[in-house]
mmCIF file of N, CA and C in Angstrom:
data_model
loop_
_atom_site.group_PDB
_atom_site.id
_atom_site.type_symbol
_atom_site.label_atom_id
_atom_site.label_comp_id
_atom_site.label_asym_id
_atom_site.label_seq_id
_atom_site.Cartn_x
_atom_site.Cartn_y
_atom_site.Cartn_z
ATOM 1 N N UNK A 1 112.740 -79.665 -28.970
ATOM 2 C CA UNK A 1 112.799 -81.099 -28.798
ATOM 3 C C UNK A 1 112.795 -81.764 -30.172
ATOM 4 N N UNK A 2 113.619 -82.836 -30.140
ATOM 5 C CA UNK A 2 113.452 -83.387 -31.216
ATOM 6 C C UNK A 2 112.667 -84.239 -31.404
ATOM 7 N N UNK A 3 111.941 -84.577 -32.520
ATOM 8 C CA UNK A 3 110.877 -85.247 -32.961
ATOM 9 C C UNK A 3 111.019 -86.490 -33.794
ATOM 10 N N UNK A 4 110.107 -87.656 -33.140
ATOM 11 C CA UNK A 4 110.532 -88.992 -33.641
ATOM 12 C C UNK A 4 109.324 -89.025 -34.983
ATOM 13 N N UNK A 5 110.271 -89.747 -35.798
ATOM 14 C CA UNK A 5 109.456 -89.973 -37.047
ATOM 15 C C UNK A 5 108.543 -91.011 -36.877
ATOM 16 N N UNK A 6 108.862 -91.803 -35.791
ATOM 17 C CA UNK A 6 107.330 -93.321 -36.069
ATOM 18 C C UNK A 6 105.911 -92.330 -35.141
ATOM 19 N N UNK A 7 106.461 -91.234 -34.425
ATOM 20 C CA UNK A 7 105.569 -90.495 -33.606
ATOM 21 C C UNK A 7 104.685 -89.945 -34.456
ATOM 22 N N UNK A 8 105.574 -89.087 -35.119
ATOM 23 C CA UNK A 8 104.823 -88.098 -36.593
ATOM 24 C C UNK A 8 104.466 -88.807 -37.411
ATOM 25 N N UNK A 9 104.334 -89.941 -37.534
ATOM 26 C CA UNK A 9 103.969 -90.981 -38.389
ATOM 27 C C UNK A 9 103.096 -91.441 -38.276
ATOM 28 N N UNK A 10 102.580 -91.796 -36.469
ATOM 29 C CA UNK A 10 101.550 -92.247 -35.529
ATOM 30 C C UNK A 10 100.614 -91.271 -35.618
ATOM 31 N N UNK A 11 100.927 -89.897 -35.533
ATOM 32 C CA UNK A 11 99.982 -88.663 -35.831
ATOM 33 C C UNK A 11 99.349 -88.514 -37.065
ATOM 34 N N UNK A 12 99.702 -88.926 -37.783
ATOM 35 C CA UNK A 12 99.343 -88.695 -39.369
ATOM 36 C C UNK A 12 98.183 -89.583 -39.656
ATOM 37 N N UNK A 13 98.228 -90.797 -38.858
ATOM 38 C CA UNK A 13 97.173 -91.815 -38.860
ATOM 39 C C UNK A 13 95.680 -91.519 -37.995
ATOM 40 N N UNK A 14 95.736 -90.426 -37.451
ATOM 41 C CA UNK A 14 94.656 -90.630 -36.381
ATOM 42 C C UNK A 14 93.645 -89.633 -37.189
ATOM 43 N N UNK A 15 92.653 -90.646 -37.361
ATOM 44 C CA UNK A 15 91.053 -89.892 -37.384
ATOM 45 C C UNK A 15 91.310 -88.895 -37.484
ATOM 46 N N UNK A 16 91.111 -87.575 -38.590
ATOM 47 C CA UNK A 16 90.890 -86.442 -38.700
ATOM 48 C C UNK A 16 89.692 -86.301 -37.812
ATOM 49 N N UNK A 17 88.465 -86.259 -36.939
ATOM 50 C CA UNK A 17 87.470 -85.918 -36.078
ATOM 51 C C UNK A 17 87.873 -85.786 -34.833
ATOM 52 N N UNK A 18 89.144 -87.018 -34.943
ATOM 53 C CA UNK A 18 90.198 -86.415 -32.790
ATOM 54 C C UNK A 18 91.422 -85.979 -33.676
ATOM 55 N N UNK A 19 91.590 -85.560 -34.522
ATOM 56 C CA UNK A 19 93.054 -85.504 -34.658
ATOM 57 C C UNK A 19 93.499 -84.460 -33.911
ATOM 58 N N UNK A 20 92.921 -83.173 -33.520
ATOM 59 C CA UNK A 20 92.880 -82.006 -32.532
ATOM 60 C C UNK A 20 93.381 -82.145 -31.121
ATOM 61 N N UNK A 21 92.339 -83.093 -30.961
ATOM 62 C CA UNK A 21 92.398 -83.702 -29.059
ATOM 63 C C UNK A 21 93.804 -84.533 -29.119
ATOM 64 N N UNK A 22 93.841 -85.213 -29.791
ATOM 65 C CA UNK A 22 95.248 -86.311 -30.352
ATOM 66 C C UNK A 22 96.406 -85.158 -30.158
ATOM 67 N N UNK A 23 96.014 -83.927 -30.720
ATOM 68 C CA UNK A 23 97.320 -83.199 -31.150
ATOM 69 C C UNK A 23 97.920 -82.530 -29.996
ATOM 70 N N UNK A 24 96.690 -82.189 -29.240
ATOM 71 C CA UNK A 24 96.805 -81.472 -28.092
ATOM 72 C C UNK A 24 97.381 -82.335 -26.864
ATOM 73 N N UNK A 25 97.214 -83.039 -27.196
ATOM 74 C CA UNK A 25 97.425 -84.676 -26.147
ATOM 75 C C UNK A 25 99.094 -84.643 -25.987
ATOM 76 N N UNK A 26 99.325 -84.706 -27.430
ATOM 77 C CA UNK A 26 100.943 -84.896 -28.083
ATOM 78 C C UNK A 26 101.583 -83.812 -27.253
ATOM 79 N N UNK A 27 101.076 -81.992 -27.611
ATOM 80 C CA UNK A 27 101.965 -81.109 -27.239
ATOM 81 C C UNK A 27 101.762 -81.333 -25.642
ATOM 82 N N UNK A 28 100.665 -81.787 -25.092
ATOM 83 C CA UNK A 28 100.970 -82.043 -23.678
ATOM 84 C C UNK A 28 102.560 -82.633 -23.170
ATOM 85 N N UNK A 29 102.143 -83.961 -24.086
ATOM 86 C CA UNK A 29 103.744 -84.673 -23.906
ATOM 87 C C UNK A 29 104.710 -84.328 -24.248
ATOM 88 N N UNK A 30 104.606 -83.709 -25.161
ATOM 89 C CA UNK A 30 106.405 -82.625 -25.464
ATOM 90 C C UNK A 30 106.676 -81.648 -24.630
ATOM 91 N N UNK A 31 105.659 -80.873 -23.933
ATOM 92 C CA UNK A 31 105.894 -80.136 -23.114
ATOM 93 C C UNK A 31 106.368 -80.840 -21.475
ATOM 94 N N UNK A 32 105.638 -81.574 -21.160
ATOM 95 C CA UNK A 32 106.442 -82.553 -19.682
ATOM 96 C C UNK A 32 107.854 -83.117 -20.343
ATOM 97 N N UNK A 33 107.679 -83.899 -21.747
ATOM 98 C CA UNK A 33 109.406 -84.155 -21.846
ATOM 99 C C UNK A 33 109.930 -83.440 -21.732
ATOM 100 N N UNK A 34 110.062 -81.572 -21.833
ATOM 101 C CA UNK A 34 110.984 -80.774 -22.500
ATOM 102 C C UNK A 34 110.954 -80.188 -20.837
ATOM 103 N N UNK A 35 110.065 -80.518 -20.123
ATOM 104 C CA UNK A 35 110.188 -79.797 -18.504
ATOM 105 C C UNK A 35 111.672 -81.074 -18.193
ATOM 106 N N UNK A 36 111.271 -81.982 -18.438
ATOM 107 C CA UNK A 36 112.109 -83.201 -17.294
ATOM 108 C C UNK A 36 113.174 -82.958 -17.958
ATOM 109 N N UNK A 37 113.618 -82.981 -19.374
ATOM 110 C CA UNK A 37 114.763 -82.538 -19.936
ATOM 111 C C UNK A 37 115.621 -81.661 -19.266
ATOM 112 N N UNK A 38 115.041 -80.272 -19.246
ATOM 113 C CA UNK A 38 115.471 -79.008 -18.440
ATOM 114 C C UNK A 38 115.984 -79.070 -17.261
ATOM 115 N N UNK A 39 115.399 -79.931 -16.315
ATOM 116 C CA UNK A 39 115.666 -79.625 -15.413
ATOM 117 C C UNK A 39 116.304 -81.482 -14.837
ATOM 118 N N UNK A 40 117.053 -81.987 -16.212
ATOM 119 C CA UNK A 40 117.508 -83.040 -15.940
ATOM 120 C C UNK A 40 116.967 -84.294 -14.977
ATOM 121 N N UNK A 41 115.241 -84.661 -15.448
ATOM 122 C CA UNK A 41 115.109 -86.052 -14.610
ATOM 123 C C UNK A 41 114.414 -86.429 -15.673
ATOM 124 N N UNK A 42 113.594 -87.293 -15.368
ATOM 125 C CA UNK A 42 113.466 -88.733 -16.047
ATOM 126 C C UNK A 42 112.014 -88.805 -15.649
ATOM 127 N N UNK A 43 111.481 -90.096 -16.271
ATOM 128 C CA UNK A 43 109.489 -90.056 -15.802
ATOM 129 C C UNK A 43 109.988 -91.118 -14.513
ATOM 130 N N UNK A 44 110.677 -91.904 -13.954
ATOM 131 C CA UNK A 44 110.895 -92.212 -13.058
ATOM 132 C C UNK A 44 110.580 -90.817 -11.942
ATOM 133 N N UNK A 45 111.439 -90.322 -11.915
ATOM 134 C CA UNK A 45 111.902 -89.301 -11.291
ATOM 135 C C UNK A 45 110.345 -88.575 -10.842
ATOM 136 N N UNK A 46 109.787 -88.203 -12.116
ATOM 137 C CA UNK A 46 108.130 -87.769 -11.974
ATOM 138 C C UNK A 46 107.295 -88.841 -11.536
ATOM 139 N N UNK A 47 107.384 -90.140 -11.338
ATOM 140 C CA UNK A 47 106.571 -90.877 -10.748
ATOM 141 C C UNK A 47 106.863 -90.718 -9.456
ATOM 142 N N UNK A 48 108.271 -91.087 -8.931
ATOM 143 C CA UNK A 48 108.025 -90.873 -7.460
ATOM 144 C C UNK A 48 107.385 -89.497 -6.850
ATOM 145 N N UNK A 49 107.867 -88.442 -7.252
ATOM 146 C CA UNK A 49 106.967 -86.974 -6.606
ATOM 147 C C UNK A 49 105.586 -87.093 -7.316
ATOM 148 N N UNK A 50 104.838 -88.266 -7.815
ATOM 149 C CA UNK A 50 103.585 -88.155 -7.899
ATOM 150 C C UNK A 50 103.068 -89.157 -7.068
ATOM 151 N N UNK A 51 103.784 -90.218 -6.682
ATOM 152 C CA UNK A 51 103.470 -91.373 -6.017
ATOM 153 C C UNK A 51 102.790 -92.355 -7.004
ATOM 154 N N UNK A 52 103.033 -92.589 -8.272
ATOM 155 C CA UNK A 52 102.899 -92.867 -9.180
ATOM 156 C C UNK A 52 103.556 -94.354 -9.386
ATOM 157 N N UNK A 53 103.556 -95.520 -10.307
ATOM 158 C CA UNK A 53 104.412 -96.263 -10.915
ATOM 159 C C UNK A 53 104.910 -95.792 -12.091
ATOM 160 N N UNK A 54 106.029 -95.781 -12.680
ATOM 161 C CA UNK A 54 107.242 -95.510 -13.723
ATOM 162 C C UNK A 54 106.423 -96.178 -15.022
ATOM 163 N N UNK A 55 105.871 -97.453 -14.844
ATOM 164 C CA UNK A 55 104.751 -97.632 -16.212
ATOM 165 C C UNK A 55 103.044 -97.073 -16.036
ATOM 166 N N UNK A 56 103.221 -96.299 -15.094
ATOM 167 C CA UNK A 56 101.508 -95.193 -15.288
ATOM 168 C C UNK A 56 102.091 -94.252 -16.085
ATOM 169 N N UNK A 57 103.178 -93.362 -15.698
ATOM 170 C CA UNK A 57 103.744 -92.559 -16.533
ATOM 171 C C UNK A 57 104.283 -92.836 -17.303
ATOM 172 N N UNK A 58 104.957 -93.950 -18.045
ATOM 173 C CA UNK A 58 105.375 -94.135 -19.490
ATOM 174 C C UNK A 58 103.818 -94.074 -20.023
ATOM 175 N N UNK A 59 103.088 -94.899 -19.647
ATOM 176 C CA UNK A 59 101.477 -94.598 -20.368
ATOM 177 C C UNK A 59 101.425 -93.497 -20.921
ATOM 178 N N UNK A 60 101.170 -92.706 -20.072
ATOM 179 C CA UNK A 60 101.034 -90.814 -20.052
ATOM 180 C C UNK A 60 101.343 -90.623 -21.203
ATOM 181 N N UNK A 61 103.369 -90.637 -21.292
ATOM 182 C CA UNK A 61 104.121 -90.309 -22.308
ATOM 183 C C UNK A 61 104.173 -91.236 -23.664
ATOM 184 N N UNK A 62 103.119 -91.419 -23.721
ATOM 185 C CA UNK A 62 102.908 -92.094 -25.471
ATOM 186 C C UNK A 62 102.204 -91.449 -25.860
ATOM 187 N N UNK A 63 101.166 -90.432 -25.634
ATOM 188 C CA UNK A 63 100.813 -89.155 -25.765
ATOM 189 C C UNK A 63 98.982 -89.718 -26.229
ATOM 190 N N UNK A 64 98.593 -90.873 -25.715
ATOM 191 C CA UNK A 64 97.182 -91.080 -25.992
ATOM 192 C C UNK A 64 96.989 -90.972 -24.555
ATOM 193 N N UNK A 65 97.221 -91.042 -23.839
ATOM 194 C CA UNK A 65 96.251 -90.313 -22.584
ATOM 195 C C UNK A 65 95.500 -89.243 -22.073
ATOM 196 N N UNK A 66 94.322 -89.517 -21.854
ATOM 197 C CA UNK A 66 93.553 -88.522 -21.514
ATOM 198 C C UNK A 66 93.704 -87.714 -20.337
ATOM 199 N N UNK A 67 94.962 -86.407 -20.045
ATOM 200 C CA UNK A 67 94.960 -85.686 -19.110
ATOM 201 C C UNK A 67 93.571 -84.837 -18.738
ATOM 202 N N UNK A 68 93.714 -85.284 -17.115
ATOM 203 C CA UNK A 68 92.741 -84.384 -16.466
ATOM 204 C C UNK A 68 93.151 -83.315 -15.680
ATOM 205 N N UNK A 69 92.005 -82.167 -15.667
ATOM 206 C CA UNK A 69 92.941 -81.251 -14.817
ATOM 207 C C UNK A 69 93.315 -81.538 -13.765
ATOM 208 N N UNK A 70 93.338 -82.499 -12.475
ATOM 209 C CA UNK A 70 93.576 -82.878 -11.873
ATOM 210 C C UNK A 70 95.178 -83.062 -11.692
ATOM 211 N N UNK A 71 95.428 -84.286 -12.740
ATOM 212 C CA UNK A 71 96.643 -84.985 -12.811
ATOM 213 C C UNK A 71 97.363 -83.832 -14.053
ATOM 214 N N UNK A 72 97.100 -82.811 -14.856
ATOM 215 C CA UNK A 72 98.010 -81.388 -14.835
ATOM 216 C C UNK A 72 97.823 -81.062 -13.883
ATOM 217 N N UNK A 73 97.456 -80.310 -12.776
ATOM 218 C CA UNK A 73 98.135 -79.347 -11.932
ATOM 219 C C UNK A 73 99.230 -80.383 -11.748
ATOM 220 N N UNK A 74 98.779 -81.643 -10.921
ATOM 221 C CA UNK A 74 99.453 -82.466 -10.427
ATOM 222 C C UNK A 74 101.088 -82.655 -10.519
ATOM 223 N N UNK A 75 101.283 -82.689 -11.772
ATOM 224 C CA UNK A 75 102.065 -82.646 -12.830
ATOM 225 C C UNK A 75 103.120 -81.102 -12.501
ATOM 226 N N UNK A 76 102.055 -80.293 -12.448
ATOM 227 C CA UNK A 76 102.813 -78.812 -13.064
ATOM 228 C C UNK A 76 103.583 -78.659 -11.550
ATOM 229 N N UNK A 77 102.239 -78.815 -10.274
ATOM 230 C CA UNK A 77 102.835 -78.762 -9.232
ATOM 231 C C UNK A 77 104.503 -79.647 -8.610
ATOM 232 N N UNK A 78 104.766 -80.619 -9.241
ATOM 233 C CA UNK A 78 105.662 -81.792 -9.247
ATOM 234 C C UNK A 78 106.770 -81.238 -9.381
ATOM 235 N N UNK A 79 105.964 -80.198 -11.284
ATOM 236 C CA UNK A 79 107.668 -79.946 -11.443
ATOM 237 C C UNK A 79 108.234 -79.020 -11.543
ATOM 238 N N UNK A 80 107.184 -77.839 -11.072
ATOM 239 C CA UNK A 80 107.423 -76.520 -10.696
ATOM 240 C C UNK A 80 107.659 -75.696 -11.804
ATOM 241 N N UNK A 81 106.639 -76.368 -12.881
ATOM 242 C CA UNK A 81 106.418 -75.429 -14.427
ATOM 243 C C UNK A 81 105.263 -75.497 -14.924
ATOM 244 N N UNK A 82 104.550 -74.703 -15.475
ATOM 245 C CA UNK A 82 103.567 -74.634 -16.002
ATOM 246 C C UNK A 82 103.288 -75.661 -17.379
ATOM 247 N N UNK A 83 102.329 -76.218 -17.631
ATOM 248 C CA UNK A 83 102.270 -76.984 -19.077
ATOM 249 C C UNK A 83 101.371 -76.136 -19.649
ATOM 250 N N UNK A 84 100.094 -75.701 -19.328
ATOM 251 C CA UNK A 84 99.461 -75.664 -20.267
ATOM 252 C C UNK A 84 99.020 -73.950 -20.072
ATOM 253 N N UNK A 85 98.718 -73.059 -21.082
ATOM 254 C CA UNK A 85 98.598 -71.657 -20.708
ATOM 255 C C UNK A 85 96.738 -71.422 -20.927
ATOM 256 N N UNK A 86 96.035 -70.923 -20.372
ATOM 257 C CA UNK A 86 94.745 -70.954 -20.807
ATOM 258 C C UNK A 86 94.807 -69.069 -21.136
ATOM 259 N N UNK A 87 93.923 -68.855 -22.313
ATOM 260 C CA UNK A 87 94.682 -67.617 -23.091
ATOM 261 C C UNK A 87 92.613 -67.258 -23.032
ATOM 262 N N UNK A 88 92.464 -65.781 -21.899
ATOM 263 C CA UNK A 88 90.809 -64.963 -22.369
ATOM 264 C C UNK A 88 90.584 -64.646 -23.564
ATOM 265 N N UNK A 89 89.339 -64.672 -23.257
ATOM 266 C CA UNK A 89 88.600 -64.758 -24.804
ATOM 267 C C UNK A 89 89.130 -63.470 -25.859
ATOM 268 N N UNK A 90 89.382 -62.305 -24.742
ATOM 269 C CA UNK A 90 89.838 -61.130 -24.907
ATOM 270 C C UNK A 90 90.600 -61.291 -26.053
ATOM 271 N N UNK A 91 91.978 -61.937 -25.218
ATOM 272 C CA UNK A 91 92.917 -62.005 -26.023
ATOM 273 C C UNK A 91 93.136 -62.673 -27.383
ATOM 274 N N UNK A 92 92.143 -63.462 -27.001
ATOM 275 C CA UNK A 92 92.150 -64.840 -28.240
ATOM 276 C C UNK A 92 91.424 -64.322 -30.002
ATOM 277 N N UNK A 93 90.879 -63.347 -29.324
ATOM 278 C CA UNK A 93 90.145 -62.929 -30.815
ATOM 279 C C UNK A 93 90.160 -61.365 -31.005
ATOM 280 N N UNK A 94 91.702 -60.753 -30.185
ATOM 281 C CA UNK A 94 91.595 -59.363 -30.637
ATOM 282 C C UNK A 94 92.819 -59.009 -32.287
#
């Protein structure tokens, strides 16, 4: 995906203490853009199979929203892709 410069620009500004949660926030949103991309729809498109309004989800996609697991599955279930991978401890520190 390509990447907007006032975005990476917007990132550069945030509090090093959330800049993490901020960051993680972001790849949330690149990852739902790059699902709707793929499979050709739009956050319209994801609002109606959430029962959603088209400006709850532009919210979303400015990438300061606080996803809950809730509204990911929600999400993943919608669009029949996974967003986020949760990786055991196993793996994480062998």
């Amino acid at each position: 995906m390509k990447r907007s410069s006032i975005i990476d620009a917007r990132r550069k500004q945030v509090n090093p203490e959330v800049r993490e949660r901020v960051e993680l926030s972001f790849q949330i949103v690149d990852r739902i853009h790059e699902i709707l991309t793929a499979k050709g729809l739009k956050q319209k498109d994801l609002a109606l199979q959430l029962g959603k309004k088209e400006a709850e989800i532009s919210k979303w996609m400015r990438g300061t929203h606080n996803f809950t697991i809730d509204t990911l599955v929600a999400i993943e279930q919608a669009l029949d892709a996974p967003i986020l991978q949760v990786v055991h401890q196993e793996e994480a520190y062998a």
